[in-house]
């Protein structure tokens, strides 16, 4: 099982990845990041996307939906932003946030690889 740093590096190897963060959705704090830089401030993205996760969880509660969120996808002109809540017991309350370049990323393959990495992640 890869640790957090190894998993973040694996995610950075997904074609087209700009940056990745492991985020605590209760506090909005990034527990770990890779990539980003001048192109993307991952600490700001982590805090902002925490609001997205919270809003979706509230909406699901109001709708009495008992399903789990697999991922949330936000498409921009030049980027994909994926939010994937962790489902393991040790990952409860955490999510992965990944930003990808649309012109380089294969969205289906990125989702598949992210799911595999998340399943193996030891937080």
Coordinates of N, CA and C in Angstrom, one line a residue:
X1 N 0.8 -1.2 0.0 CA 0.0 0.0 0.0 C 0.9 1.2 0.0
X2 N 0.7 2.1 -1.0 CA 1.5 3.3 -1.0 C 1.1 4.3 0.1
X3 N 2.1 5.0 0.6 CA 1.8 6.1 1.5 C 1.3 7.3 0.8
X4 N 0.9 8.4 1.5 CA 0.4 9.6 0.8 C 1.3 10.2 -0.2
X5 N 2.6 10.3 0.1 CA 3.5 11.0 -0.8 C 3.7 10.1 -2.1
X6 N 3.8 8.8 -1.9 CA 3.9 7.9 -3.1 C 2.7 8.0 -3.9
X7 N 1.5 8.0 -3.3 CA 0.3 8.1 -4.1 C 0.2 9.4 -4.8
X8 N 0.5 10.5 -4.2 CA 0.5 11.8 -4.9 C 1.4 11.8 -6.1
X9 N 2.6 11.2 -5.9 CA 3.6 11.2 -7.0 C 3.0 10.3 -8.2
X10 N 2.3 9.2 -7.8 CA 1.7 8.3 -8.8 C 0.6 9.1 -9.6
X11 N -0.2 9.9 -8.9 CA -1.2 10.7 -9.5 C -0.6 11.7 -10.5
X12 N 0.5 12.3 -10.1 CA 1.2 13.3 -10.9 C 1.7 12.6 -12.2
X13 N 1.9 11.3 -12.2 CA 2.3 10.6 -13.4 C 1.2 10.3 -14.4
X14 N -0.1 10.6 -14.0 CA -1.2 10.5 -14.9 C -1.0 11.6 -15.9
X15 N -1.1 11.2 -17.2 CA -0.9 12.1 -18.3 C -1.8 13.4 -18.2
X16 N -1.2 14.5 -18.2 CA -1.9 15.8 -18.2 C -2.2 16.4 -16.8
X17 N -1.7 15.7 -15.8 CA -1.9 16.2 -14.4 C -1.1 17.5 -14.2
X18 N -1.8 18.5 -13.7 CA -1.3 19.8 -13.3 C -0.9 19.8 -11.8
X19 N -1.8 19.2 -11.0 CA -1.5 19.2 -9.6 C -2.5 18.3 -8.9
X20 N -2.2 17.9 -7.6 CA -3.0 17.0 -6.8 C -2.9 17.4 -5.4
X21 N -4.0 17.3 -4.6 CA -4.0 17.5 -3.2 C -4.8 16.5 -2.5
X22 N -4.4 16.1 -1.3 CA -5.2 15.3 -0.4 C -5.7 16.2 0.6
X23 N -7.1 16.3 0.7 CA -7.7 17.3 1.5 C -8.6 16.8 2.6
X24 N -8.6 17.4 3.7 CA -9.6 17.1 4.8 C -10.8 18.0 4.6
X25 N -11.9 17.4 4.3 CA -13.1 18.2 4.0 C -13.8 18.8 5.2
X26 N -13.3 18.5 6.4 CA -13.9 19.1 7.6 C -13.2 20.5 7.8
X27 N -11.9 20.5 7.6 CA -11.1 21.7 7.9 C -10.8 22.5 6.6
X28 N -10.8 21.8 5.4 CA -10.4 22.5 4.2 C -8.9 22.5 4.0
X29 N -8.1 21.9 4.9 CA -6.7 21.9 4.8 C -6.2 20.8 3.9
X30 N -5.2 21.1 3.1 CA -4.5 20.2 2.3 C -3.5 19.4 3.2
X31 N -3.6 18.1 3.3 CA -2.7 17.3 4.0 C -1.4 17.0 3.3
X32 N -1.5 17.0 1.9 CA -0.4 16.8 1.1 C -0.7 17.3 -0.3
X33 N 0.3 17.8 -1.0 CA 0.1 18.3 -2.4 C 1.3 17.9 -3.2
X34 N 1.1 17.9 -4.5 CA 2.2 17.7 -5.5 C 1.8 18.5 -6.8
X35 N 2.8 19.1 -7.4 CA 2.5 19.8 -8.6 C 2.0 21.2 -8.3
X36 N 1.2 21.7 -9.2 CA 0.6 23.0 -8.9 C 1.5 24.2 -9.4
X37 N 2.2 24.8 -8.4 CA 3.1 25.8 -8.7 C 2.4 27.1 -9.1
X38 N 3.0 27.9 -10.0 CA 2.4 29.2 -10.4 C 1.1 29.0 -11.1
X39 N 0.9 27.9 -11.8 CA -0.3 27.6 -12.6 C -1.5 27.4 -11.7
X40 N -1.3 26.8 -10.5 CA -2.4 26.4 -9.7 C -2.0 26.4 -8.2
X41 N -2.6 27.2 -7.4 CA -2.3 27.3 -6.0 C -3.2 26.2 -5.3
X42 N -2.5 25.1 -4.9 CA -3.3 23.9 -4.4 C -3.9 24.1 -3.1
X43 N -3.3 25.0 -2.2 CA -3.9 25.3 -0.9 C -5.2 26.0 -1.1
X44 N -5.3 27.0 -2.0 CA -6.5 27.7 -2.3 C -7.5 26.8 -2.9
X45 N -7.1 25.9 -3.9 CA -8.0 25.0 -4.5 C -8.5 24.0 -3.5
X46 N -7.7 23.6 -2.6 CA -8.2 22.6 -1.5 C -9.3 23.2 -0.7
X47 N -9.1 24.5 -0.2 CA -10.1 25.1 0.6 C -11.4 25.4 -0.2
X48 N -11.2 25.9 -1.4 CA -12.4 26.2 -2.3 C -13.2 24.9 -2.6
X49 N -12.5 23.8 -2.9 CA -13.2 22.6 -3.3 C -13.8 21.9 -2.1
X50 N -13.4 22.2 -0.9 CA -14.0 21.7 0.3 C -15.5 22.2 0.3
X51 N -15.7 23.5 -0.1 CA -17.1 24.0 -0.2 C -17.9 23.2 -1.2
X52 N -17.3 22.8 -2.3 CA -18.0 22.0 -3.3 C -18.5 20.7 -2.7
X53 N -17.6 20.0 -2.0 CA -17.9 18.7 -1.4 C -19.0 18.9 -0.3
X54 N -18.8 19.9 0.5 CA -19.8 20.1 1.6 C -21.2 20.4 1.0
X55 N -21.3 21.2 -0.1 CA -22.5 21.6 -0.7 C -23.2 20.3 -1.3
X56 N -22.4 19.5 -2.0 CA -23.0 18.3 -2.6 C -23.5 17.3 -1.5
X57 N -22.7 17.2 -0.4 CA -23.2 16.3 0.7 C -24.5 16.8 1.3
X58 N -24.6 18.1 1.5 CA -25.8 18.7 2.0 C -27.0 18.4 1.0
X59 N -26.8 18.7 -0.3 CA -27.8 18.4 -1.3 C -28.3 17.0 -1.3
X60 N -27.3 16.1 -1.2 CA -27.7 14.6 -1.1 C -28.5 14.3 0.1
X61 N -28.1 14.9 1.2 CA -28.9 14.7 2.5 C -30.3 15.2 2.4
X62 N -30.5 16.4 1.8 CA -31.8 17.0 1.6 C -32.6 16.1 0.7
X63 N -32.0 15.5 -0.3 CA -32.7 14.6 -1.2 C -32.9 13.2 -0.8
X64 N -32.4 12.9 0.5 CA -32.4 11.6 1.0 C -31.7 10.5 0.2
X65 N -30.7 11.0 -0.5 CA -29.9 10.0 -1.3 C -28.9 9.3 -0.3
X66 N -28.8 8.0 -0.4 CA -27.9 7.3 0.5 C -26.7 6.7 -0.2
X67 N -26.6 7.1 -1.5 CA -25.4 6.6 -2.3 C -24.2 7.4 -1.9
X68 N -23.0 6.9 -2.3 CA -21.8 7.6 -2.0 C -21.3 8.3 -3.3
X69 N -20.7 9.4 -3.1 CA -20.1 10.1 -4.2 C -18.9 9.4 -4.7
X70 N -18.8 9.0 -6.0 CA -17.7 8.4 -6.6 C -16.7 9.5 -6.9
X71 N -17.1 10.5 -7.7 CA -16.3 11.6 -8.0 C -17.2 12.8 -8.4
X72 N -16.6 14.0 -8.4 CA -17.2 15.2 -8.8 C -16.3 15.7 -9.9
X73 N -16.9 16.0 -11.1 CA -16.1 16.5 -12.2 C -16.5 17.9 -12.6
X74 N -15.5 18.8 -12.7 CA -15.8 20.2 -13.1 C -14.9 20.4 -14.3
X75 N -15.6 20.8 -15.4 CA -14.9 21.0 -16.7 C -14.8 22.5 -16.9
X76 N -13.6 22.9 -17.2 CA -13.3 24.3 -17.6 C -12.9 24.3 -19.1
X77 N -12.7 25.5 -19.6 CA -12.2 25.5 -21.0 C -11.0 24.7 -21.3
X78 N -10.0 24.8 -20.4 CA -8.7 24.1 -20.7 C -8.4 23.1 -19.7
X79 N -9.2 22.8 -18.7 CA -8.9 21.9 -17.6 C -10.0 21.1 -17.2
X80 N -9.7 19.9 -16.6 CA -10.7 19.1 -15.8 C -10.2 19.2 -14.4
X81 N -11.2 19.3 -13.5 CA -10.9 19.3 -12.0 C -11.8 18.1 -11.5
X82 N -11.1 17.2 -10.9 CA -11.8 16.0 -10.3 C -11.6 16.0 -8.8
X83 N -12.7 15.7 -8.1 CA -12.8 15.6 -6.7 C -13.2 14.2 -6.4
X84 N -12.4 13.4 -5.7 CA -12.7 12.0 -5.4 C -12.7 11.8 -3.9
X85 N -13.8 11.7 -3.2 CA -13.8 11.4 -1.7 C -13.3 10.0 -1.5
X86 N -12.4 9.9 -0.5 CA -11.9 8.5 -0.2 C -12.9 7.7 0.6
X87 N -13.0 6.4 0.2 CA -14.0 5.6 0.8 C -13.5 4.6 1.9
X88 N -12.2 4.5 2.0 CA -11.7 3.6 3.0 C -12.0 4.2 4.4
X89 N -12.0 3.3 5.4 CA -12.2 3.7 6.8 C -11.2 4.7 7.2
X90 N -9.9 4.5 6.9 CA -8.9 5.4 7.3 C -8.9 6.7 6.5
X91 N -9.6 6.7 5.4 CA -9.7 8.0 4.5 C -11.0 8.7 4.7
X92 N -11.8 8.3 5.7 CA -13.1 9.0 5.9 C -12.9 10.5 6.1
X93 N -13.6 11.3 5.4 CA -13.5 12.8 5.6 C -12.4 13.4 4.8
X94 N -11.8 12.6 3.9 CA -10.7 13.1 3.0 C -11.2 13.0 1.6
X95 N -10.6 13.9 0.7 CA -10.8 13.7 -0.7 C -9.6 14.0 -1.5
X96 N -9.5 13.5 -2.7 CA -8.4 13.8 -3.6 C -8.9 14.8 -4.5
X97 N -8.1 15.8 -4.8 CA -8.4 16.9 -5.8 C -7.3 16.8 -6.8
X98 N -7.7 16.7 -8.1 CA -6.8 16.6 -9.2 C -7.2 17.5 -10.3
X99 N -6.2 18.3 -10.8 CA -6.4 19.2 -11.9 C -5.7 18.6 -13.1
X100 N -6.3 18.5 -14.2 CA -5.8 18.0 -15.5 C -5.9 18.9 -16.6
X101 N -4.9 18.9 -17.5 CA -5.0 19.7 -18.8 C -5.9 18.9 -19.8
X102 N -6.9 19.6 -20.3 CA -7.9 18.9 -21.2 C -7.2 18.5 -22.5
X103 N -6.2 19.2 -22.9 CA -5.6 18.9 -24.2 C -4.6 17.7 -24.1
X104 N -4.3 17.3 -22.9 CA -3.3 16.1 -22.7 C -3.9 15.0 -22.0
X105 N -5.0 15.2 -21.2 CA -5.5 14.1 -20.4 C -6.6 13.3 -21.1
X106 N -6.6 12.0 -20.8 CA -7.7 11.1 -21.2 C -8.5 11.0 -19.9
X107 N -9.7 11.6 -19.9 CA -10.5 11.6 -18.7 C -10.9 10.2 -18.2
X108 N -11.3 9.3 -19.1 CA -11.7 8.0 -18.6 C -10.5 7.3 -18.0
X109 N -9.3 7.4 -18.6 CA -8.1 6.7 -18.1 C -7.7 7.3 -16.8
X110 N -7.8 8.7 -16.7 CA -7.4 9.3 -15.4 C -8.3 8.9 -14.3
X111 N -9.6 8.8 -14.6 CA -10.6 8.3 -13.5 C -10.2 6.9 -13.1
X112 N -9.9 6.0 -14.1 CA -9.6 4.6 -13.8 C -8.3 4.6 -12.9
X113 N -7.3 5.3 -13.3 CA -6.0 5.3 -12.6 C -6.2 5.9 -11.2
X114 N -7.0 7.0 -11.0 CA -7.2 7.6 -9.7 C -8.0 6.6 -8.8
X115 N -8.9 5.9 -9.4 CA -9.6 4.9 -8.5 C -8.7 3.8 -8.0
X116 N -7.8 3.3 -8.9 CA -6.8 2.3 -8.5 C -5.9 2.8 -7.4
X117 N -5.4 4.0 -7.6 CA -4.5 4.6 -6.6 C -5.2 4.8 -5.3
X118 N -6.4 5.3 -5.4 CA -7.2 5.6 -4.1 C -7.5 4.3 -3.4
X119 N -7.8 3.2 -4.1 CA -8.1 1.9 -3.5 C -6.8 1.4 -2.7
X120 N -5.7 1.7 -3.2 CA -4.4 1.2 -2.6 C -3.8 2.1 -1.6
X121 N -4.4 3.3 -1.5 CA -3.8 4.4 -0.6 C -3.9 4.0 0.9
X122 N -2.8 4.2 1.6 CA -2.9 4.0 3.1 C -2.7 5.3 3.7
X123 N -3.7 5.9 4.3 CA -3.7 7.2 4.9 C -3.4 7.1 6.4

